Every structure is written in C-alpha cells, then in structure tokens.
mmCIF file with all atom_site columns, C-alpha atoms in Angstrom:
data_model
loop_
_atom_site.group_PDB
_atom_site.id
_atom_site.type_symbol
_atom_site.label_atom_id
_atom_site.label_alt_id
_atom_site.label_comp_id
_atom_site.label_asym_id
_atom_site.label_entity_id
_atom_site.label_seq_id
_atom_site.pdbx_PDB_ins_code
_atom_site.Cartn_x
_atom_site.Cartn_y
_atom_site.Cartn_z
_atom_site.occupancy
_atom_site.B_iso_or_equiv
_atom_site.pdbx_formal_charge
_atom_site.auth_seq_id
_atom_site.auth_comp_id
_atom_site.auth_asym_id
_atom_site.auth_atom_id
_atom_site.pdbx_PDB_model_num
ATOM 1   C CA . UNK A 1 1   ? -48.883 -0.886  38.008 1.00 0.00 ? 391 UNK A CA 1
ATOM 2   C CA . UNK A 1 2   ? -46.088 -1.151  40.798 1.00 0.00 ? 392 UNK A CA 1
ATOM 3   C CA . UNK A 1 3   ? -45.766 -4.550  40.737 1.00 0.00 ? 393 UNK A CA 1
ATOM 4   C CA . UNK A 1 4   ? -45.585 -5.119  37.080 1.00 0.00 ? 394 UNK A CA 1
ATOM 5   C CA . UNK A 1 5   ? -42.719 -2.272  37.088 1.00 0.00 ? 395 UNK A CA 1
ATOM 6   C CA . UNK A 1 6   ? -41.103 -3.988  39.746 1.00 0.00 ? 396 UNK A CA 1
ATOM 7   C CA . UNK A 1 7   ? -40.890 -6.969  38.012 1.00 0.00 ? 397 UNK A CA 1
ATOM 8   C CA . UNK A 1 8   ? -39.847 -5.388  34.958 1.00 0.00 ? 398 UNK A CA 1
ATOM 9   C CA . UNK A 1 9   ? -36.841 -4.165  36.821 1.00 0.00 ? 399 UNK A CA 1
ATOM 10  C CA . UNK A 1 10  ? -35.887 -7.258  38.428 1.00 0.00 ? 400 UNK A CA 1
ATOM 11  C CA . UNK A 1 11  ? -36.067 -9.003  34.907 1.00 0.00 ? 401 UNK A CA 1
ATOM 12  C CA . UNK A 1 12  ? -34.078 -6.360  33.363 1.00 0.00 ? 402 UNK A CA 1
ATOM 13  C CA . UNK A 1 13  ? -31.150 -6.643  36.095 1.00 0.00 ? 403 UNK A CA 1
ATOM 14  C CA . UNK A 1 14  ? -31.473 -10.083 35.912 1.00 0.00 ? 404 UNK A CA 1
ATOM 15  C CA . UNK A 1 15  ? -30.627 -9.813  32.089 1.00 0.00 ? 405 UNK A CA 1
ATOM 16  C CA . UNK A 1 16  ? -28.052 -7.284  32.692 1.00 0.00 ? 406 UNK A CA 1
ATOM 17  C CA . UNK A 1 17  ? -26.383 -9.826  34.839 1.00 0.00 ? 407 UNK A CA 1
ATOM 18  C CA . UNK A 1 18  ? -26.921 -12.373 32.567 1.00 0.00 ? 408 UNK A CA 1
ATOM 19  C CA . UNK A 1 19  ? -24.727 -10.827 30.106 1.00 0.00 ? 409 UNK A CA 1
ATOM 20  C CA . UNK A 1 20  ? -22.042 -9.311  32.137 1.00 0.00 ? 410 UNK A CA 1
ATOM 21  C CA . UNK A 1 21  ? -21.092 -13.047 33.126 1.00 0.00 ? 411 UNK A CA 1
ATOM 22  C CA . UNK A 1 22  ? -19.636 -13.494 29.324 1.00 0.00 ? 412 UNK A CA 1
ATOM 23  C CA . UNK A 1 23  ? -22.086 -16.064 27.461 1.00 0.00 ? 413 UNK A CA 1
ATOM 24  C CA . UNK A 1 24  ? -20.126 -16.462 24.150 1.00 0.00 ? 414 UNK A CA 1
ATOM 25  C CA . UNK A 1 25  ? -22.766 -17.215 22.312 1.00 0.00 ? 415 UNK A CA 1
ATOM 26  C CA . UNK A 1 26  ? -25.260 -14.659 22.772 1.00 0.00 ? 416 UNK A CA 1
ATOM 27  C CA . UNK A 1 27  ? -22.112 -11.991 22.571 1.00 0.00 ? 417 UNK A CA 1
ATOM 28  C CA . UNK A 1 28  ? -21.680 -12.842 19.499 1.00 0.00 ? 418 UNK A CA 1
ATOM 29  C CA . UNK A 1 29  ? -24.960 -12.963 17.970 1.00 0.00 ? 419 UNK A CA 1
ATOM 30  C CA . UNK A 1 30  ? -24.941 -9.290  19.496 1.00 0.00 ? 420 UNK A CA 1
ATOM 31  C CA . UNK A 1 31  ? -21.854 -8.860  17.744 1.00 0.00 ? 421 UNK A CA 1
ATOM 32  C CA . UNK A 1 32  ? -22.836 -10.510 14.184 1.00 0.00 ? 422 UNK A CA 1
ATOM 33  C CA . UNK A 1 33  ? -26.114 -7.813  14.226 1.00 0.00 ? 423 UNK A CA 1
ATOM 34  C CA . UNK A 1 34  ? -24.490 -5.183  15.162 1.00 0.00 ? 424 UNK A CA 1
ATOM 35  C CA . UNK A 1 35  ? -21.257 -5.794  12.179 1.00 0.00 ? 425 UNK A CA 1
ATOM 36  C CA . UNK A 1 36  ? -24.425 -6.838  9.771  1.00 0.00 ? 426 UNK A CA 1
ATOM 37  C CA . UNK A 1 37  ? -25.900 -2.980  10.399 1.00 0.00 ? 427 UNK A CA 1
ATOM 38  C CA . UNK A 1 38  ? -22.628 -1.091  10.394 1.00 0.00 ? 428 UNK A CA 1
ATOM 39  C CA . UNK A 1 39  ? -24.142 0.045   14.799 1.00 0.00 ? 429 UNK A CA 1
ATOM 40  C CA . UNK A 1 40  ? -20.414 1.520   15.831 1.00 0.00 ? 430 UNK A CA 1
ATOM 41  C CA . UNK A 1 41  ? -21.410 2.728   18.760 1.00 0.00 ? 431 UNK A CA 1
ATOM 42  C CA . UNK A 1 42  ? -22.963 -0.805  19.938 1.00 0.00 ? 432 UNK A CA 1
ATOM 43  C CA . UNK A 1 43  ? -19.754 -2.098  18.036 1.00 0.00 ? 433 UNK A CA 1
ATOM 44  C CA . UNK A 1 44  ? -17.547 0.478   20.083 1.00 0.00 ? 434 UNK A CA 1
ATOM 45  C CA . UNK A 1 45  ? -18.908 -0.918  23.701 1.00 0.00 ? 435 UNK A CA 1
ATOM 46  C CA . UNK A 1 46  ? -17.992 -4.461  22.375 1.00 0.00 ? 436 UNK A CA 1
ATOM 47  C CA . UNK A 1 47  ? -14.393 -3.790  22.228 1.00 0.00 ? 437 UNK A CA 1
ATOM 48  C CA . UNK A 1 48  ? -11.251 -3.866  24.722 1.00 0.00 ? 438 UNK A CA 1
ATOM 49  C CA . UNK A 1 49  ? -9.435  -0.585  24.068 1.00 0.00 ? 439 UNK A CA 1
ATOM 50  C CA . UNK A 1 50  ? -6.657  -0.293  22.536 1.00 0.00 ? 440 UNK A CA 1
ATOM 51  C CA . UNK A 1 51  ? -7.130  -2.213  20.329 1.00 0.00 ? 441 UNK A CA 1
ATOM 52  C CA . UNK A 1 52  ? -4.648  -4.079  18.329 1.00 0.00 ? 442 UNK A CA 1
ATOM 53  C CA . UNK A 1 53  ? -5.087  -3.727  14.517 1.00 0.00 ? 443 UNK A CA 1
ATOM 54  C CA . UNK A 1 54  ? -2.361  -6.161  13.402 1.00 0.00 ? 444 UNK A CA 1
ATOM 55  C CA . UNK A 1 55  ? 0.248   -8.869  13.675 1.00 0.00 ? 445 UNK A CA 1
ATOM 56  C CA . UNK A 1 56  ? 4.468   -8.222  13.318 1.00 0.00 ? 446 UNK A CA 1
ATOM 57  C CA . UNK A 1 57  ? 6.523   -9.199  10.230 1.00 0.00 ? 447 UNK A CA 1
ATOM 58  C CA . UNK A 1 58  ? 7.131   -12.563 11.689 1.00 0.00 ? 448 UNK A CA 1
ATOM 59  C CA . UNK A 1 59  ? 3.026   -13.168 10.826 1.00 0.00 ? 449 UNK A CA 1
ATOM 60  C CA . UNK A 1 60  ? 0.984   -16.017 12.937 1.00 0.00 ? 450 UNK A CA 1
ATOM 61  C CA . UNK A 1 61  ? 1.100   -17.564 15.400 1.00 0.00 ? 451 UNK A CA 1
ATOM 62  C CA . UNK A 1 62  ? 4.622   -15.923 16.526 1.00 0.00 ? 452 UNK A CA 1
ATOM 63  C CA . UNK A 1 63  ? 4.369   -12.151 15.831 1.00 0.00 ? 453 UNK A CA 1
ATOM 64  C CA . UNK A 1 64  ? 2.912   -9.537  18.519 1.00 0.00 ? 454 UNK A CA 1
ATOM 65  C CA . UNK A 1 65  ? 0.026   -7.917  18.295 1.00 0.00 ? 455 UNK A CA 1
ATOM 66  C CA . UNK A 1 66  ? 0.546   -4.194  16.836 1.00 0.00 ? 456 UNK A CA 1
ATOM 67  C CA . UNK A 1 67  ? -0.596  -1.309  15.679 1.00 0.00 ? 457 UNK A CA 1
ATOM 68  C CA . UNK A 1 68  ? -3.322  -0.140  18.522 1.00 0.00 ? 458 UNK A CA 1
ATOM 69  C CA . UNK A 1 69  ? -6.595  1.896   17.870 1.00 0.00 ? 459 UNK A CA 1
ATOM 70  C CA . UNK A 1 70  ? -7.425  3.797   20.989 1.00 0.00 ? 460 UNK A CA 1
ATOM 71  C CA . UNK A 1 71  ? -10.925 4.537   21.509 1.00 0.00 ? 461 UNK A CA 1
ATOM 72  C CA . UNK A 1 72  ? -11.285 8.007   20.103 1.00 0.00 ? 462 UNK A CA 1
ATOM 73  C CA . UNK A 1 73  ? -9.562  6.638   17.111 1.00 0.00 ? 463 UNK A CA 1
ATOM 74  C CA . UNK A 1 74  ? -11.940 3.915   16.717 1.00 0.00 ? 464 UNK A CA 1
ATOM 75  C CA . UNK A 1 75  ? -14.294 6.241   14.304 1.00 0.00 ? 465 UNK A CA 1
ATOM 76  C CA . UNK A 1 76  ? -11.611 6.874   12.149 1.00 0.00 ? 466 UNK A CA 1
ATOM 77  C CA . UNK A 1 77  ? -10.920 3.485   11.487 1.00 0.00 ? 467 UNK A CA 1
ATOM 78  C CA . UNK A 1 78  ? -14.253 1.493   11.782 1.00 0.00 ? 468 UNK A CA 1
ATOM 79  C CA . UNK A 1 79  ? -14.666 1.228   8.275  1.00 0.00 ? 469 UNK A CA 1
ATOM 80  C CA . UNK A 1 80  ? -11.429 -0.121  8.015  1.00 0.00 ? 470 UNK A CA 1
ATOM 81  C CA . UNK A 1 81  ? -11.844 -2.865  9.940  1.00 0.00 ? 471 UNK A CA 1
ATOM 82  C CA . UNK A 1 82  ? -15.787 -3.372  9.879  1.00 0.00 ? 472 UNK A CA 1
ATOM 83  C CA . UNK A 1 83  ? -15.416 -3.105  5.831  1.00 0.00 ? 473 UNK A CA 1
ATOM 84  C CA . UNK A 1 84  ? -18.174 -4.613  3.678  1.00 0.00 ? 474 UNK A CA 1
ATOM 85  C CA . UNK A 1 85  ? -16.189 -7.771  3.558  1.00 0.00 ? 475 UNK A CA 1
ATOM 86  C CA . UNK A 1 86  ? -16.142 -8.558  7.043  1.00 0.00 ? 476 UNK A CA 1
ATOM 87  C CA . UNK A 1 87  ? -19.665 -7.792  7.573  1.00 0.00 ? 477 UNK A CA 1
ATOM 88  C CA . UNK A 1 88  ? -20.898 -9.699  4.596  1.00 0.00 ? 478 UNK A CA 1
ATOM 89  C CA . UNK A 1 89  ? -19.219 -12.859 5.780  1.00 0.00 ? 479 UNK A CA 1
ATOM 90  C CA . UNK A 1 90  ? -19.817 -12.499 9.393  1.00 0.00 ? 480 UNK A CA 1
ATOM 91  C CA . UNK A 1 91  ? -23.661 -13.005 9.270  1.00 0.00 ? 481 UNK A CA 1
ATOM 92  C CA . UNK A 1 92  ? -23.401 -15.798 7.050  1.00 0.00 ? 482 UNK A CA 1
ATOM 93  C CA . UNK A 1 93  ? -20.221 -17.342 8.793  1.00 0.00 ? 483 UNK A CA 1
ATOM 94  C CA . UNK A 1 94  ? -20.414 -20.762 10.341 1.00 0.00 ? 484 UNK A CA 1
ATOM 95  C CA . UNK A 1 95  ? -19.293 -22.502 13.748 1.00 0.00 ? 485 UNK A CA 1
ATOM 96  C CA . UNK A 1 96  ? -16.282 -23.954 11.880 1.00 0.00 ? 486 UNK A CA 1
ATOM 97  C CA . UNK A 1 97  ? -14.765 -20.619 11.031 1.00 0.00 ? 487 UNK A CA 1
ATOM 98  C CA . UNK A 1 98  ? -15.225 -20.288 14.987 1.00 0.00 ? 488 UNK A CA 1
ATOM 99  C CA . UNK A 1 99  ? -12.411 -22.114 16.904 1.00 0.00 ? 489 UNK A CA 1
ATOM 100 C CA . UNK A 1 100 ? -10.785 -22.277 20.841 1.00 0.00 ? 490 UNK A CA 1
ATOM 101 C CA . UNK A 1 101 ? -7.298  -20.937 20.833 1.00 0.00 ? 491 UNK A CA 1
ATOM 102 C CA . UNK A 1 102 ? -4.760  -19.799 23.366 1.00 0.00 ? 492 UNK A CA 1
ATOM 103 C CA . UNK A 1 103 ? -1.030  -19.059 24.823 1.00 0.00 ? 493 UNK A CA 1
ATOM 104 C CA . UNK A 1 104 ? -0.367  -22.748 23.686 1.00 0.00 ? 494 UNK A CA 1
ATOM 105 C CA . UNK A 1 105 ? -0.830  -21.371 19.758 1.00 0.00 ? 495 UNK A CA 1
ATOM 106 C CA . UNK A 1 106 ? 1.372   -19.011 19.908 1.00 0.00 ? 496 UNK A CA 1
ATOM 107 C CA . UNK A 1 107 ? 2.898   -15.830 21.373 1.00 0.00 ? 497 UNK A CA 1
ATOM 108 C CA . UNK A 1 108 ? 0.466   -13.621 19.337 1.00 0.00 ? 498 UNK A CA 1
ATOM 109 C CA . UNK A 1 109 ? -2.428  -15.297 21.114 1.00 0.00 ? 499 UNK A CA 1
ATOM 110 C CA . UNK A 1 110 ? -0.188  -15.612 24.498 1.00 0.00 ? 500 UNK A CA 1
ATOM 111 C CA . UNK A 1 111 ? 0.189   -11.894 24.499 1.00 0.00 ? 501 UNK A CA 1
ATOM 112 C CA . UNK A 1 112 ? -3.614  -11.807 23.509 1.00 0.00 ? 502 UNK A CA 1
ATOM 113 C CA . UNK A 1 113 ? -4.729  -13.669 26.394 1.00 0.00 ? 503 UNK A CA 1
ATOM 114 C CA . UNK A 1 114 ? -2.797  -11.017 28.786 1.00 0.00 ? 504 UNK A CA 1
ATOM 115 C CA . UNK A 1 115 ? -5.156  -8.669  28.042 1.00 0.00 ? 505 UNK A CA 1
ATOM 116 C CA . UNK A 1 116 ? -8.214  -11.132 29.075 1.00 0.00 ? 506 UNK A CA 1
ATOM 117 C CA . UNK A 1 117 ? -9.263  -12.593 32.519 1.00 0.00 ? 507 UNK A CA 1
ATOM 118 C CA . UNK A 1 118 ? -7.254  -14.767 34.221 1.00 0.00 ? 508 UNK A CA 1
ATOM 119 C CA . UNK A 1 119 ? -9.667  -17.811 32.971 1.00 0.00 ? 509 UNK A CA 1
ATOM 120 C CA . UNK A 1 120 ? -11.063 -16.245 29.712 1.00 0.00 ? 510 UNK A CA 1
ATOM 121 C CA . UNK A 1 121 ? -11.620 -18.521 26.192 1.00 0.00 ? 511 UNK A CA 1
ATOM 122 C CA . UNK A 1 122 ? -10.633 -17.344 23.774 1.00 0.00 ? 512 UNK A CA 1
ATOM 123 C CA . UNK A 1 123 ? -11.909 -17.334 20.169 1.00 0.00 ? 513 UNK A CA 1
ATOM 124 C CA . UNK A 1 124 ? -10.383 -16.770 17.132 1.00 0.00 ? 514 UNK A CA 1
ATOM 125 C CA . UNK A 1 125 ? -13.121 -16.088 14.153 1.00 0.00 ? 515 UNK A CA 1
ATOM 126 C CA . UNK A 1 126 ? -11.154 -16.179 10.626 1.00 0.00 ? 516 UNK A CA 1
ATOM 127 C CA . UNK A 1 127 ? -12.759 -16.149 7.453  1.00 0.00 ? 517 UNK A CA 1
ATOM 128 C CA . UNK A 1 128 ? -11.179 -16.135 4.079  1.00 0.00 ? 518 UNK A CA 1
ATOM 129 C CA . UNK A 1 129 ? -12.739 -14.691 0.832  1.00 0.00 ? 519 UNK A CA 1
ATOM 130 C CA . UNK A 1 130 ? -11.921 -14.216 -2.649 1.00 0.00 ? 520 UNK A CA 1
ATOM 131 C CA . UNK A 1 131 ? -11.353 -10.893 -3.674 1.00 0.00 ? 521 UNK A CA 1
ATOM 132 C CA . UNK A 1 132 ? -13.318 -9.033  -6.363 1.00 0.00 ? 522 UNK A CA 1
ATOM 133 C CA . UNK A 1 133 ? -12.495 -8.776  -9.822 1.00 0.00 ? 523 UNK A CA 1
ATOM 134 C CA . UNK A 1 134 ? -8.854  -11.225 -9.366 1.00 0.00 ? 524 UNK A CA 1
ATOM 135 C CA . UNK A 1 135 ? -7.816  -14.958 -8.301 1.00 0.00 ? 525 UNK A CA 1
ATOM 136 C CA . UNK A 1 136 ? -6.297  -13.898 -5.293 1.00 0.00 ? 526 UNK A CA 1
ATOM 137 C CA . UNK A 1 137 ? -7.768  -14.458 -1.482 1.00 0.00 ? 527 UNK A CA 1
ATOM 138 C CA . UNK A 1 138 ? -8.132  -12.108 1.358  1.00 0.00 ? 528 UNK A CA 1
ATOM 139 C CA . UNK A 1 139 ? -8.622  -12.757 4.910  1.00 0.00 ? 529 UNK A CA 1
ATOM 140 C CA . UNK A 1 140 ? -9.437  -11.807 8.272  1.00 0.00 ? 530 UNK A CA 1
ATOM 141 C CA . UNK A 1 141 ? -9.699  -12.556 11.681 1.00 0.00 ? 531 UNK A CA 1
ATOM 142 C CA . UNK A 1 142 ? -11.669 -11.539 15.220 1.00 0.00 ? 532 UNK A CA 1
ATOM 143 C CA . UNK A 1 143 ? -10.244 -12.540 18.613 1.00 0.00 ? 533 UNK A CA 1
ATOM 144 C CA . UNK A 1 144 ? -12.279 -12.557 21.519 1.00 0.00 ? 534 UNK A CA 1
ATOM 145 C CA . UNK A 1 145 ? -12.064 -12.931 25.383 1.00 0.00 ? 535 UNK A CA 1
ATOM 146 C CA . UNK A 1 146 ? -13.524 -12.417 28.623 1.00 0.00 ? 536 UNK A CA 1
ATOM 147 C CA . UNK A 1 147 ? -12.548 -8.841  30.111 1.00 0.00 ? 537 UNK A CA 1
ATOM 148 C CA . UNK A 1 148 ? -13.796 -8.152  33.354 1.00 0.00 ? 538 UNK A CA 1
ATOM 149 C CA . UNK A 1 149 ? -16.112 -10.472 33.005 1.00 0.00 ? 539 UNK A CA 1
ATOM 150 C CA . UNK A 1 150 ? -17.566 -9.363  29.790 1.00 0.00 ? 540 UNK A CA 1
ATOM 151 C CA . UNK A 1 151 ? -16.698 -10.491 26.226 1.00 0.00 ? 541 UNK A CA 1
ATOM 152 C CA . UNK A 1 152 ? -15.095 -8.387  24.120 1.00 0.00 ? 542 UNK A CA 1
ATOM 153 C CA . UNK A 1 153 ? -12.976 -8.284  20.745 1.00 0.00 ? 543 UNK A CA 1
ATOM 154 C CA . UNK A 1 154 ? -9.492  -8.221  21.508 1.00 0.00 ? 544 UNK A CA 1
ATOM 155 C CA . UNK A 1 155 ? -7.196  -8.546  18.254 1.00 0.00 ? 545 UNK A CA 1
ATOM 156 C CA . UNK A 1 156 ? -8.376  -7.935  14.620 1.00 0.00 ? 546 UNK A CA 1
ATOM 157 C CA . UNK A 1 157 ? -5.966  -8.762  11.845 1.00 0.00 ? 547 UNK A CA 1
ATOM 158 C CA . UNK A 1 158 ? -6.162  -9.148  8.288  1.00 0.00 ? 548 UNK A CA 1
ATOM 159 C CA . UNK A 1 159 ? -3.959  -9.491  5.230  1.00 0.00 ? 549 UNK A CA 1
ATOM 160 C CA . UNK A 1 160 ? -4.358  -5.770  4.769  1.00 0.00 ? 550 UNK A CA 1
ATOM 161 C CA . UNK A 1 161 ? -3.164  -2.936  7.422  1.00 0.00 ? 551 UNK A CA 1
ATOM 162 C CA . UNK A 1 162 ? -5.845  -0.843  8.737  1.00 0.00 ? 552 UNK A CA 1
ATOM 163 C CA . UNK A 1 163 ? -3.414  1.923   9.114  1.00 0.00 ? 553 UNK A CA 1
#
C-alpha cells in the first residue's frame, strides 16, 4: 500500500525531472503526438510565448522573426499553424528534415536563440510539400530550443502568413 505509493511518487518526480532537463528527443515525440491529434492544450504548454509566426521581407536566414502570437491568441490561430499539412507530414517526417542550427546561420536564428538558454540547441524542422490540386510547393518550418530548461517551439514560419 504505502510503499508501493511511495514509490510511485518517487518514479513520477523522477520522470518529471527527467523531462524538465530538455531531452530533444523524447520532446519531440511528445510533440509529433500531440500535432498528429490536433491536443492544443498539450500543444499550448509546448510553446515559448509569444510566439513568432513569421520571418521579414528580407526572408531566411537574414530577416527577424515577426508577427507574435501571445498566448491567449494561440486558440485563434492554432489551426493556422497546426493545419492538416503540418500535422500530416510531421508524424511521417524523418531525421533529415531535422537539422542543428544557430546565431552562425543567420540573424533570424541569432535573434531566435535570444529567446533560449544560454547553452540551448537549437533545431530547425522544415518540411516541404506539394500543394493540392497545382505544381507549386509549400513549406514550413518548427524551431526549437531549450527555455528554462525545457524544450519548447520557438519560431514557426511558412510560405504562408498565419495572420
């Protein structure tokens, strides 16, 4: 009785821990399920707020990061950014559509990694797609870093505005 609940505890702090230290990897399997079943509220605690939604006219690697959701905008504009698309590809998505970037790549990613831990990865997830019914190709992309302590997604951008 008490010592099985004990134990229980101890292994479910010891878990917590476990995944407020920032393992990549099992973040974003986390993150994959919860895009693949639409969750926004697990979605929602997997997020640095605000969070930017685009990148300036001068495009990658060299714009900004723009247009900000806040949190309590985040419901407004979930479908927007978790669209069909992105959750389609995401589960099926690869390592090599996974890759290390940083302040070196540009001043997007520089002003990205600002946001992040002093010694946070970051990862850039992009995935492009051909879009239905025409010849043409659409694209997005998921940045990620440590934020106290704690992965999160940090930029989104895409070849269509959110807003």
């Amino acid at each position: 009785g008490l010592l099985a609940l004990l134990s229980f505890l101890a292994l479910s702090l010891s878990a917590g821990a476990q995944a407020t230290t920032g393992n990549f990897e099992d973040f974003l399997k986390s993150f994959r399920s919860a895009a693949r079943k639409g969750d926004r509220a697990a979605l929602e605690n997997m997020v640095r707020f605000p969070l930017p939604t685009a990148v300036d006219p001068r495009g990658l690697p060299e714009g900004d990061p723009v247009d900000p959701i806040a949190r309590n905008d985040f419901k407004k504009y979930f479908a927007g950014i978790f669209h069909q698309d992105l959750r389609r590809l995401m589960a099926a998505a690869g390592k090599d559509a996974l890759g290390v970037v940083g302040a070196s790549d540009g001043s997007y990613y520089a002003a990205l990694q600002k946001m992040t831990d002093q010694r946070s990865i970051l990862y850039e997830l992009y995935l492009q797609y051909g879009q239905e019914g025409g010849n043409s190709e659409s694209y997005f992309g998921l940045i990620f870093g440590q934020v106290s302590g704690r992965y999160r997604l940090i930029g989104y951008y895409a070849k269509w505005p959110v807003r």
